[in-house]
Amino acid sequence: MQNTIRIIGIDPGLRRTGWGIIDTLGNSLRFVASGTVTSDGDMDLASRLCQLHDGLADVVHSYKPDEAAVEQTFVNKDAVATLKLGQARGVVMLVPARAGLPVSEYAPNAVKKAVIGVGHGEKQQIHMMLKILMPKVEFKGNDAADALAIAVCHAHNRGASRLRQAALAG
């Protein structure tokens, strides 16, 4: 007998970190919630990282996911922006890890392939497919939609992800 697994997908960003929560049972997906944690751009970096941490920790505490998935980020042309994004990503990975959740990472192309069938596509295609996969889905903005897509990607790949993590650990 299978159990429902609750997955949080997280799209890291310093200004806006999207989050999306789905339940999966076998091949079925059910939308639970989505949103965005924001930081105040007028504050210093450490304070902004705290805002992301506290906001995401509240989400994890409220929805009690079983597993987490985070989008991998790539280097930008702006080294300072890349470093700040990396710091935000560290916070985003720390929150579910501190809550005892396994955290998997997925490249943007893998997320798109899992949701729309190809590794390159437009945001509108992802939004449309999310609505097909989960008819009751709700999201405000691209960050929350991206986070839901990351959760869907993890739902499709979680078996392989667990095997990889076990191989690395052992």
PDB file of C-alpha atoms in Angstrom:
ATOM      1  CA  MET A   1       0.000   0.000   0.000  1.00  0.00           C
ATOM      2  CA  GLN A   2       1.398   3.382  -0.997  1.00  0.00           C
ATOM      3  CA  ASN A   3       1.411   6.466   1.189  1.00  0.00           C
ATOM      4  CA  THR A   4       0.881  10.028   0.092  1.00  0.00           C
ATOM      5  CA  ILE A   5       4.161  11.930  -0.139  1.00  0.00           C
ATOM      6  CA  ARG A   6       4.102  15.700   0.310  1.00  0.00           C
ATOM      7  CA  ILE A   7       6.752  17.519  -1.716  1.00  0.00           C
ATOM      8  CA  ILE A   8       7.860  21.130  -1.503  1.00  0.00           C
ATOM      9  CA  GLY A   9       9.461  22.557  -4.618  1.00  0.00           C
ATOM     10  CA  ILE A  10      11.579  25.669  -4.149  1.00  0.00           C
ATOM     11  CA  ASP A  11      12.738  28.170  -6.766  1.00  0.00           C
ATOM     12  CA  PRO A  12      15.551  30.114  -5.051  1.00  0.00           C
ATOM     13  CA  GLY A  13      16.019  33.835  -5.436  1.00  0.00           C
ATOM     14  CA  LEU A  14      17.222  36.655  -3.227  1.00  0.00           C
ATOM     15  CA  ARG A  15      14.309  38.976  -4.043  1.00  0.00           C
ATOM     16  CA  ARG A  16      11.664  36.297  -4.484  1.00  0.00           C
ATOM     17  CA  THR A  17      11.851  32.623  -3.550  1.00  0.00           C
ATOM     18  CA  GLY A  18       8.959  30.662  -4.972  1.00  0.00           C
ATOM     19  CA  TRP A  19       7.550  27.637  -3.182  1.00  0.00           C
ATOM     20  CA  GLY A  20       4.988  25.067  -4.223  1.00  0.00           C
ATOM     21  CA  ILE A  21       3.586  22.090  -2.377  1.00  0.00           C
ATOM     22  CA  ILE A  22       2.018  19.022  -3.936  1.00  0.00           C
ATOM     23  CA  ASP A  23       0.885  15.643  -2.693  1.00  0.00           C
ATOM     24  CA  THR A  24       1.719  12.593  -4.751  1.00  0.00           C
ATOM     25  CA  LEU A  25       0.243   9.120  -4.497  1.00  0.00           C
ATOM     26  CA  GLY A  26       1.558   6.762  -7.126  1.00  0.00           C
ATOM     27  CA  ASN A  27       1.241   8.673 -10.399  1.00  0.00           C
ATOM     28  CA  SER A  28      -1.411  11.117  -9.191  1.00  0.00           C
ATOM     29  CA  LEU A  29      -0.534  14.683  -8.263  1.00  0.00           C
ATOM     30  CA  ARG A  30      -2.611  17.012  -6.099  1.00  0.00           C
ATOM     31  CA  PHE A  31      -2.014  20.724  -5.625  1.00  0.00           C
ATOM     32  CA  VAL A  32      -1.760  21.804  -1.982  1.00  0.00           C
ATOM     33  CA  ALA A  33      -0.446  25.389  -1.922  1.00  0.00           C
ATOM     34  CA  SER A  34       2.025  27.811  -3.470  1.00  0.00           C
ATOM     35  CA  GLY A  35       3.451  31.231  -2.832  1.00  0.00           C
ATOM     36  CA  THR A  36       6.482  33.456  -2.710  1.00  0.00           C
ATOM     37  CA  VAL A  37       8.772  34.492   0.121  1.00  0.00           C
ATOM     38  CA  THR A  38      10.222  37.941  -0.484  1.00  0.00           C
ATOM     39  CA  SER A  39      13.063  39.944   0.994  1.00  0.00           C
ATOM     40  CA  ASP A  40      13.302  43.702   1.341  1.00  0.00           C
ATOM     41  CA  GLY A  41      15.803  45.029  -1.207  1.00  0.00           C
ATOM     42  CA  ASP A  42      16.504  48.075   0.988  1.00  0.00           C
ATOM     43  CA  MET A  43      17.915  45.897   3.776  1.00  0.00           C
ATOM     44  CA  ASP A  44      21.442  44.541   4.121  1.00  0.00           C
ATOM     45  CA  LEU A  45      22.226  41.095   2.714  1.00  0.00           C
ATOM     46  CA  ALA A  46      22.275  39.290   6.064  1.00  0.00           C
ATOM     47  CA  SER A  47      18.840  40.647   6.976  1.00  0.00           C
ATOM     48  CA  ARG A  48      17.448  39.644   3.589  1.00  0.00           C
ATOM     49  CA  LEU A  49      18.795  36.105   4.011  1.00  0.00           C
ATOM     50  CA  CYS A  50      17.107  35.987   7.428  1.00  0.00           C
ATOM     51  CA  GLN A  51      13.822  37.055   5.834  1.00  0.00           C
ATOM     52  CA  LEU A  52      14.084  34.211   3.314  1.00  0.00           C
ATOM     53  CA  HIS A  53      14.989  31.735   6.049  1.00  0.00           C
ATOM     54  CA  ASP A  54      12.159  32.744   8.363  1.00  0.00           C
ATOM     55  CA  GLY A  55       9.537  32.876   5.597  1.00  0.00           C
ATOM     56  CA  LEU A  56      10.478  29.495   4.166  1.00  0.00           C
ATOM     57  CA  ALA A  57      10.761  27.953   7.651  1.00  0.00           C
ATOM     58  CA  ASP A  58       7.175  29.084   8.317  1.00  0.00           C
ATOM     59  CA  VAL A  59       6.020  27.380   5.115  1.00  0.00           C
ATOM     60  CA  VAL A  60       7.820  24.136   5.985  1.00  0.00           C
ATOM     61  CA  HIS A  61       6.427  24.226   9.523  1.00  0.00           C
ATOM     62  CA  SER A  62       2.868  24.929   8.299  1.00  0.00           C
ATOM     63  CA  TYR A  63       2.648  22.348   5.508  1.00  0.00           C
ATOM     64  CA  LYS A  64       4.985  19.639   6.876  1.00  0.00           C
ATOM     65  CA  PRO A  65       6.372  18.281   3.596  1.00  0.00           C
ATOM     66  CA  ASP A  66       8.118  14.891   3.478  1.00  0.00           C
ATOM     67  CA  GLU A  67      10.681  15.799   0.801  1.00  0.00           C
ATOM     68  CA  ALA A  68      12.127  18.923  -0.790  1.00  0.00           C
ATOM     69  CA  ALA A  69      13.354  19.747  -4.280  1.00  0.00           C
ATOM     70  CA  VAL A  70      15.385  22.835  -5.203  1.00  0.00           C
ATOM     71  CA  GLU A  71      16.249  24.162  -8.627  1.00  0.00           C
ATOM     72  CA  GLN A  72      19.945  24.331  -9.409  1.00  0.00           C
ATOM     73  CA  THR A  73      21.123  27.718 -10.539  1.00  0.00           C
ATOM     74  CA  PHE A  74      23.696  28.604 -13.115  1.00  0.00           C
ATOM     75  CA  VAL A  75      26.324  31.313 -13.192  1.00  0.00           C
ATOM     76  CA  ASN A  76      25.182  34.704 -14.396  1.00  0.00           C
ATOM     77  CA  LYS A  77      27.391  37.195 -16.190  1.00  0.00           C
ATOM     78  CA  ASP A  78      27.324  39.358 -13.056  1.00  0.00           C
ATOM     79  CA  ALA A  79      29.607  37.748 -10.459  1.00  0.00           C
ATOM     80  CA  VAL A  80      28.144  39.737  -7.543  1.00  0.00           C
ATOM     81  CA  ALA A  81      24.586  38.696  -8.442  1.00  0.00           C
ATOM     82  CA  THR A  82      25.722  35.082  -8.810  1.00  0.00           C
ATOM     83  CA  LEU A  83      27.308  35.136  -5.349  1.00  0.00           C
ATOM     84  CA  LYS A  84      24.172  36.628  -3.763  1.00  0.00           C
ATOM     85  CA  LEU A  85      21.978  34.050  -5.493  1.00  0.00           C
ATOM     86  CA  GLY A  86      24.287  31.318  -4.238  1.00  0.00           C
ATOM     87  CA  GLN A  87      23.903  32.594  -0.692  1.00  0.00           C
ATOM     88  CA  ALA A  88      20.100  32.654  -1.054  1.00  0.00           C
ATOM     89  CA  ARG A  89      20.239  29.140  -2.473  1.00  0.00           C
ATOM     90  CA  GLY A  90      22.248  28.002   0.552  1.00  0.00           C
ATOM     91  CA  VAL A  91      19.530  29.317   2.863  1.00  0.00           C
ATOM     92  CA  VAL A  92      16.849  27.667   0.734  1.00  0.00           C
ATOM     93  CA  MET A  93      18.594  24.292   0.987  1.00  0.00           C
ATOM     94  CA  LEU A  94      19.318  24.708   4.700  1.00  0.00           C
ATOM     95  CA  VAL A  95      15.695  25.239   5.767  1.00  0.00           C
ATOM     96  CA  PRO A  96      14.313  21.848   4.648  1.00  0.00           C
ATOM     97  CA  ALA A  97      17.532  20.066   5.623  1.00  0.00           C
ATOM     98  CA  ARG A  98      17.261  21.471   9.174  1.00  0.00           C
ATOM     99  CA  ALA A  99      13.664  20.211   9.230  1.00  0.00           C
ATOM    100  CA  GLY A 100      14.987  16.712   8.520  1.00  0.00           C
ATOM    101  CA  LEU A 101      13.836  16.528   4.900  1.00  0.00           C
ATOM    102  CA  PRO A 102      15.831  14.939   2.104  1.00  0.00           C
ATOM    103  CA  VAL A 103      16.692  17.687  -0.402  1.00  0.00           C
ATOM    104  CA  SER A 104      17.095  16.919  -4.109  1.00  0.00           C
ATOM    105  CA  GLU A 105      18.361  19.291  -6.788  1.00  0.00           C
ATOM    106  CA  TYR A 106      17.256  19.580 -10.418  1.00  0.00           C
ATOM    107  CA  ALA A 107      18.635  21.535 -13.347  1.00  0.00           C
ATOM    108  CA  PRO A 108      16.182  23.933 -15.022  1.00  0.00           C
ATOM    109  CA  ASN A 109      16.192  21.856 -18.226  1.00  0.00           C
ATOM    110  CA  ALA A 110      15.333  18.695 -16.265  1.00  0.00           C
ATOM    111  CA  VAL A 111      12.389  20.508 -14.655  1.00  0.00           C
ATOM    112  CA  LYS A 112      11.075  21.658 -18.031  1.00  0.00           C
ATOM    113  CA  LYS A 113      11.521  18.202 -19.523  1.00  0.00           C
ATOM    114  CA  ALA A 114       9.600  16.591 -16.651  1.00  0.00           C
ATOM    115  CA  VAL A 115       6.702  19.045 -16.949  1.00  0.00           C
ATOM    116  CA  ILE A 116       6.393  19.862 -20.664  1.00  0.00           C
ATOM    117  CA  GLY A 117       8.359  17.013 -22.244  1.00  0.00           C
ATOM    118  CA  VAL A 118      11.258  19.060 -23.613  1.00  0.00           C
ATOM    119  CA  GLY A 119      14.208  20.767 -21.946  1.00  0.00           C
ATOM    120  CA  HIS A 120      13.494  24.177 -23.428  1.00  0.00           C
ATOM    121  CA  GLY A 121      10.160  25.920 -23.286  1.00  0.00           C
ATOM    122  CA  GLU A 122       8.301  29.056 -22.417  1.00  0.00           C
ATOM    123  CA  LYS A 123       6.828  29.944 -19.015  1.00  0.00           C
ATOM    124  CA  GLN A 124       3.339  29.849 -20.551  1.00  0.00           C
ATOM    125  CA  GLN A 125       3.840  26.208 -21.555  1.00  0.00           C
ATOM    126  CA  ILE A 126       4.788  25.316 -17.984  1.00  0.00           C
ATOM    127  CA  HIS A 127       1.773  27.197 -16.593  1.00  0.00           C
ATOM    128  CA  MET A 128      -0.568  25.434 -19.019  1.00  0.00           C
ATOM    129  CA  MET A 129       0.836  21.982 -18.252  1.00  0.00           C
ATOM    130  CA  LEU A 130       0.621  22.562 -14.496  1.00  0.00           C
ATOM    131  CA  LYS A 131      -3.087  23.324 -14.971  1.00  0.00           C
ATOM    132  CA  ILE A 132      -3.519  20.107 -16.944  1.00  0.00           C
ATOM    133  CA  LEU A 133      -1.609  17.985 -14.412  1.00  0.00           C
ATOM    134  CA  MET A 134      -3.372  19.549 -11.410  1.00  0.00           C
ATOM    135  CA  PRO A 135      -6.681  21.169 -12.445  1.00  0.00           C
ATOM    136  CA  LYS A 136      -7.106  22.932  -9.071  1.00  0.00           C
ATOM    137  CA  VAL A 137      -3.631  24.481  -9.173  1.00  0.00           C
ATOM    138  CA  GLU A 138      -3.248  28.116  -8.135  1.00  0.00           C
ATOM    139  CA  PHE A 139      -0.138  30.242  -8.350  1.00  0.00           C
ATOM    140  CA  LYS A 140       0.572  33.941  -8.362  1.00  0.00           C
ATOM    141  CA  GLY A 141       3.572  34.722 -10.502  1.00  0.00           C
ATOM    142  CA  ASN A 142       6.367  32.850 -12.203  1.00  0.00           C
ATOM    143  CA  ASP A 143       8.303  32.059  -9.030  1.00  0.00           C
ATOM    144  CA  ALA A 144       5.462  30.050  -7.478  1.00  0.00           C
ATOM    145  CA  ALA A 145       4.753  28.334 -10.819  1.00  0.00           C
ATOM    146  CA  ASP A 146       8.423  27.423 -11.206  1.00  0.00           C
ATOM    147  CA  ALA A 147       8.449  26.004  -7.681  1.00  0.00           C
ATOM    148  CA  LEU A 148       5.418  23.831  -8.465  1.00  0.00           C
ATOM    149  CA  ALA A 149       7.166  22.615 -11.614  1.00  0.00           C
ATOM    150  CA  ILE A 150      10.202  21.672  -9.494  1.00  0.00           C
ATOM    151  CA  ALA A 151       7.918  19.701  -7.148  1.00  0.00           C
ATOM    152  CA  VAL A 152       6.351  17.905 -10.138  1.00  0.00           C
ATOM    153  CA  CYS A 153       9.813  17.121 -11.495  1.00  0.00           C
ATOM    154  CA  HIS A 154      10.768  15.609  -8.154  1.00  0.00           C
ATOM    155  CA  ALA A 155       7.544  13.583  -8.027  1.00  0.00           C
ATOM    156  CA  HIS A 156       8.501  12.047 -11.395  1.00  0.00           C
ATOM    157  CA  ASN A 157      12.155  11.476 -10.444  1.00  0.00           C
ATOM    158  CA  ARG A 158      12.110  10.836  -6.688  1.00  0.00           C
ATOM    159  CA  GLY A 159      12.954   7.132  -6.941  1.00  0.00           C
ATOM    160  CA  ALA A 160      16.093   7.825  -8.949  1.00  0.00           C
ATOM    161  CA  SER A 161      16.953  10.755  -6.681  1.00  0.00           C
ATOM    162  CA  ARG A 162      16.746   8.562  -3.554  1.00  0.00           C
ATOM    163  CA  LEU A 163      19.012   5.969  -5.176  1.00  0.00           C
ATOM    164  CA  ARG A 164      21.587   8.666  -6.053  1.00  0.00           C
ATOM    165  CA  GLN A 165      21.523  10.048  -2.509  1.00  0.00           C
ATOM    166  CA  ALA A 166      21.941   6.570  -1.020  1.00  0.00           C
ATOM    167  CA  ALA A 167      24.883   5.866  -3.344  1.00  0.00           C
ATOM    168  CA  LEU A 168      26.573   9.140  -2.360  1.00  0.00           C
ATOM    169  CA  ALA A 169      25.995   8.506   1.345  1.00  0.00           C
ATOM    170  CA  GLY A 170      27.205   4.948   1.359  1.00  0.00           C
TER     171      GLY A 170
END
